[in-house]
mmCIF file of C-alpha atoms and ligand atoms in Angstrom:
data_model
loop_
_atom_site.group_PDB
_atom_site.id
_atom_site.type_symbol
_atom_site.label_atom_id
_atom_site.label_comp_id
_atom_site.label_asym_id
_atom_site.label_seq_id
_atom_site.Cartn_x
_atom_site.Cartn_y
_atom_site.Cartn_z
ATOM 1 C CA MET A 1 253.199 145.718 119.769
ATOM 2 C CA SER A 2 250.946 147.041 117.061
ATOM 3 C CA ASP A 3 248.887 144.202 115.562
ATOM 4 C CA ILE A 4 249.346 145.581 112.072
ATOM 5 C CA LEU A 5 253.146 145.699 112.383
ATOM 6 C CA LYS A 6 253.200 142.127 113.650
ATOM 7 C CA ALA A 7 250.892 140.913 110.862
ATOM 8 C CA LEU A 8 252.874 142.822 108.238
ATOM 9 C CA GLY A 9 256.139 141.344 109.544
ATOM 10 C CA GLN A 10 254.668 137.855 109.102
ATOM 11 C CA VAL A 11 253.502 138.624 105.549
ATOM 12 C CA LEU A 12 256.939 139.986 104.642
ATOM 13 C CA GLU A 13 258.546 136.742 105.886
ATOM 14 C CA GLN A 14 256.097 134.612 103.882
ATOM 15 C CA ARG A 15 256.832 136.640 100.742
ATOM 16 C CA LYS A 16 260.437 135.384 100.775
ATOM 17 C CA ASN A 17 259.036 132.131 99.389
ATOM 18 C CA ALA A 18 256.589 133.693 96.922
ATOM 19 C CA ALA A 19 256.935 134.217 93.188
ATOM 20 C CA ALA A 20 258.143 137.665 92.117
ATOM 21 C CA GLU A 21 255.334 137.887 89.539
ATOM 22 C CA ASP A 22 252.670 137.522 92.231
ATOM 23 C CA SER A 23 253.925 139.914 94.890
ATOM 24 C CA TYR A 24 255.647 143.294 95.112
ATOM 25 C CA VAL A 25 257.494 142.246 98.288
ATOM 26 C CA ALA A 26 258.636 138.988 96.692
ATOM 27 C CA SER A 27 259.860 140.970 93.680
ATOM 28 C CA LEU A 28 261.986 143.126 96.013
ATOM 29 C CA HIS A 29 263.434 140.070 97.801
ATOM 30 C CA HIS A 30 264.271 138.576 94.397
ATOM 31 C CA LYS A 31 265.941 141.790 93.174
ATOM 32 C CA GLY A 32 268.061 141.809 96.317
ATOM 33 C CA LEU A 33 269.428 144.149 98.951
ATOM 34 C CA ASN A 34 270.687 146.895 96.617
ATOM 35 C CA LYS A 35 267.218 147.374 95.094
ATOM 36 C CA ILE A 36 265.615 147.386 98.538
ATOM 37 C CA LEU A 37 268.128 149.978 99.780
ATOM 38 C CA GLU A 38 267.475 152.076 96.679
ATOM 39 C CA LYS A 39 263.764 152.076 97.579
ATOM 40 C CA VAL A 40 264.491 152.979 101.224
ATOM 41 C CA GLY A 41 266.656 155.902 100.101
ATOM 42 C CA GLU A 42 264.074 157.047 97.550
ATOM 43 C CA GLU A 43 261.266 156.921 100.122
ATOM 44 C CA ALA A 44 263.383 158.788 102.693
ATOM 45 C CA VAL A 45 263.917 161.625 100.224
ATOM 46 C CA GLU A 46 260.179 161.662 99.454
ATOM 47 C CA VAL A 47 259.449 161.972 103.194
ATOM 48 C CA VAL A 48 261.775 164.970 103.464
ATOM 49 C CA ILE A 49 260.130 166.687 100.484
ATOM 50 C CA ALA A 50 256.634 165.875 101.836
ATOM 51 C CA ALA A 51 257.566 167.339 105.229
ATOM 52 C CA LYS A 52 258.726 170.589 103.619
ATOM 53 C CA ASP A 53 255.519 170.737 101.556
ATOM 54 C CA ALA A 54 253.413 170.003 104.658
ATOM 55 C CA LYS A 55 255.063 172.852 106.512
ATOM 56 C CA ASN A 56 254.203 175.229 103.681
ATOM 57 C CA SER A 57 250.678 173.970 102.988
ATOM 58 C CA GLY A 58 249.543 172.917 106.468
ATOM 59 C CA ASP A 59 248.313 169.641 104.938
ATOM 60 C CA ASN A 60 249.972 166.491 106.363
ATOM 61 C CA GLU A 61 248.122 163.921 104.246
ATOM 62 C CA ASN A 62 250.947 163.268 101.772
ATOM 63 C CA LEU A 63 253.499 163.269 104.597
ATOM 64 C CA ILE A 64 251.626 160.423 106.308
ATOM 65 C CA TYR A 65 251.428 158.527 102.998
ATOM 66 C CA GLU A 66 255.142 158.909 102.284
ATOM 67 C CA THR A 67 256.095 158.024 105.865
ATOM 68 C CA ALA A 68 254.077 154.806 105.539
ATOM 69 C CA ASP A 69 256.033 154.046 102.327
ATOM 70 C CA LEU A 70 259.320 154.603 104.184
ATOM 71 C CA TRP A 71 258.319 152.456 107.166
ATOM 72 C CA PHE A 72 257.106 149.723 104.815
ATOM 73 C CA HIS A 73 260.305 149.617 102.755
ATOM 74 C CA SER A 74 262.408 149.739 105.950
ATOM 75 C CA LEU A 75 260.511 146.685 107.189
ATOM 76 C CA VAL A 76 261.203 144.899 103.884
ATOM 77 C CA MET A 77 264.910 145.734 104.364
ATOM 78 C CA LEU A 78 264.895 144.335 107.902
ATOM 79 C CA SER A 79 263.065 141.213 106.777
ATOM 80 C CA HIS A 80 265.538 140.699 103.921
ATOM 81 C CA LEU A 81 268.356 140.795 106.494
ATOM 82 C CA GLY A 82 266.578 138.394 108.865
ATOM 83 C CA GLU A 83 265.151 140.942 111.298
ATOM 84 C CA SER A 84 261.613 141.656 112.396
ATOM 85 C CA PRO A 85 259.589 144.746 113.368
ATOM 86 C CA GLU A 86 259.642 143.357 116.928
ATOM 87 C CA ALA A 87 263.410 143.896 117.098
ATOM 88 C CA VAL A 88 263.006 147.627 116.400
ATOM 89 C CA LEU A 89 260.084 147.967 118.788
ATOM 90 C CA ASP A 90 262.105 146.177 121.474
ATOM 91 C CA GLU A 91 264.931 148.687 120.952
ATOM 92 C CA LEU A 92 262.505 151.615 121.229
ATOM 93 C CA ALA A 93 261.055 150.027 124.383
ATOM 94 C CA ARG A 94 264.561 149.703 125.811
ATOM 95 C CA ARG A 95 265.130 153.416 125.184
ATOM 96 C CA PHE A 96 261.729 154.449 126.494
ATOM 97 C CA ASP A 97 261.898 157.003 129.275
ATOM 98 C CA LEU A 98 265.665 157.332 128.877
ATOM 99 C CA SER A 99 266.423 160.948 128.003
ATOM 100 C CA GLY A 100 268.323 161.249 124.731
ATOM 101 C CA LEU A 101 270.638 163.746 126.416
ATOM 102 C CA VAL A 102 271.371 161.367 129.318
ATOM 103 C CA GLU A 103 271.915 158.449 126.935
ATOM 104 C CA LYS A 104 274.377 160.522 124.870
ATOM 105 C CA ALA A 105 276.248 161.638 127.994
ATOM 106 C CA ASN A 106 276.532 158.008 129.153
ATOM 107 C CA ARG A 107 277.917 157.030 125.742
ATOM 108 C CA GLN A 108 280.625 159.697 125.901
ATOM 109 C CA GLN A 109 281.945 158.663 129.337
HETATM 110 N N1 LIG B 19 252.253 148.203 102.814
HETATM 111 C C1 LIG B 19 252.545 147.859 101.670
HETATM 112 C C2 LIG B 19 253.012 148.806 100.697
HETATM 113 N N2 LIG B 19 253.255 150.134 100.789
HETATM 114 C C3 LIG B 19 253.703 150.498 99.579
HETATM 115 N N3 LIG B 19 253.740 149.442 98.722
HETATM 116 C C4 LIG B 19 254.137 149.398 97.335
HETATM 117 O O1 LIG B 19 255.402 150.000 97.233
HETATM 118 C C5 LIG B 19 255.544 150.492 95.920
HETATM 119 C C6 LIG B 19 256.099 151.881 96.073
HETATM 120 O O2 LIG B 19 256.699 152.166 94.991
HETATM 121 P P1 LIG B 19 256.718 153.598 94.369
HETATM 122 O O3 LIG B 19 255.775 154.523 95.029
HETATM 123 O O4 LIG B 19 258.121 154.002 94.337
HETATM 124 O O5 LIG B 19 256.106 153.245 92.983
HETATM 125 P P2 LIG B 19 256.686 152.378 91.814
HETATM 126 O O6 LIG B 19 257.052 153.373 90.781
HETATM 127 O O7 LIG B 19 255.602 151.407 91.480
HETATM 128 O O8 LIG B 19 257.984 151.589 92.322
HETATM 129 P P3 LIG B 19 259.269 151.109 91.466
HETATM 130 O O9 LIG B 19 258.765 150.454 90.203
HETATM 131 O O10 LIG B 19 260.102 152.329 91.237
HETATM 132 O O11 LIG B 19 259.999 150.120 92.361
HETATM 133 C C7 LIG B 19 254.178 150.474 95.242
HETATM 134 O O12 LIG B 19 254.104 149.383 94.349
HETATM 135 C C8 LIG B 19 253.248 150.242 96.426
HETATM 136 O O13 LIG B 19 252.080 149.520 96.088
HETATM 137 C C9 LIG B 19 253.321 148.372 99.404
HETATM 138 N N4 LIG B 19 253.197 147.063 99.019
HETATM 139 C C10 LIG B 19 252.767 146.183 99.943
HETATM 140 N N5 LIG B 19 252.436 146.524 101.235
HETATM 141 C C11 LIG B 19 252.019 145.493 102.214
HETATM 142 O O14 LIG B 19 252.695 144.282 101.901
HETATM 143 C C12 LIG B 19 251.755 143.243 101.716
HETATM 144 C C13 LIG B 19 252.279 142.275 100.689
HETATM 145 O O15 LIG B 19 252.331 142.897 99.404
HETATM 146 P P4 LIG B 19 252.588 142.006 98.118
HETATM 147 O O16 LIG B 19 253.886 141.366 98.309
HETATM 148 O O17 LIG B 19 252.560 142.942 96.938
HETATM 149 O O18 LIG B 19 251.463 141.024 98.079
HETATM 150 C C14 LIG B 19 250.458 143.958 101.294
HETATM 151 O O19 LIG B 19 249.339 143.173 101.582
HETATM 152 C C15 LIG B 19 250.520 145.202 102.162
HETATM 153 O O20 LIG B 19 250.082 144.886 103.467
#
């Protein structure tokens, strides 16, 4: 697993016990799930807009920036609900090398 994802997951957990005034992540945990979900939704829309702009301009810099914002806020959401980045990476590992078409066909049987 990526070292930075693991380290970030640990920081997000620690921030549950931090003061909202000292930390952006702590402020989100204090505001609660609805605020966190609002941020996830906002960042998802920003990713979509950045992708359209990148297609038109050929410049992916803002798309990378907005995608990092979306990943980050998704990790805060998972942490708030007691999950870790490892859980998502484990799920991706489980799916690895399994064709999406085959997986869908198996589901429909
Ligand atoms: N990776 C991030 C990260 N990415 C984005 N952000 C913050 O997410 C916010 C994104 O909000 P917007 O762009 O919507 O800007 P905004 O208008 O300020 O947000 P709102 O007031 O609307 O909520 C900004 O404040 C960014 O600084 C992040 N804040 C923290 N981290 C990581 O989390 C760690 C802990 O952060 P703190 O809890 O602040 O110490 C940091 O050391 C970083 O590793």
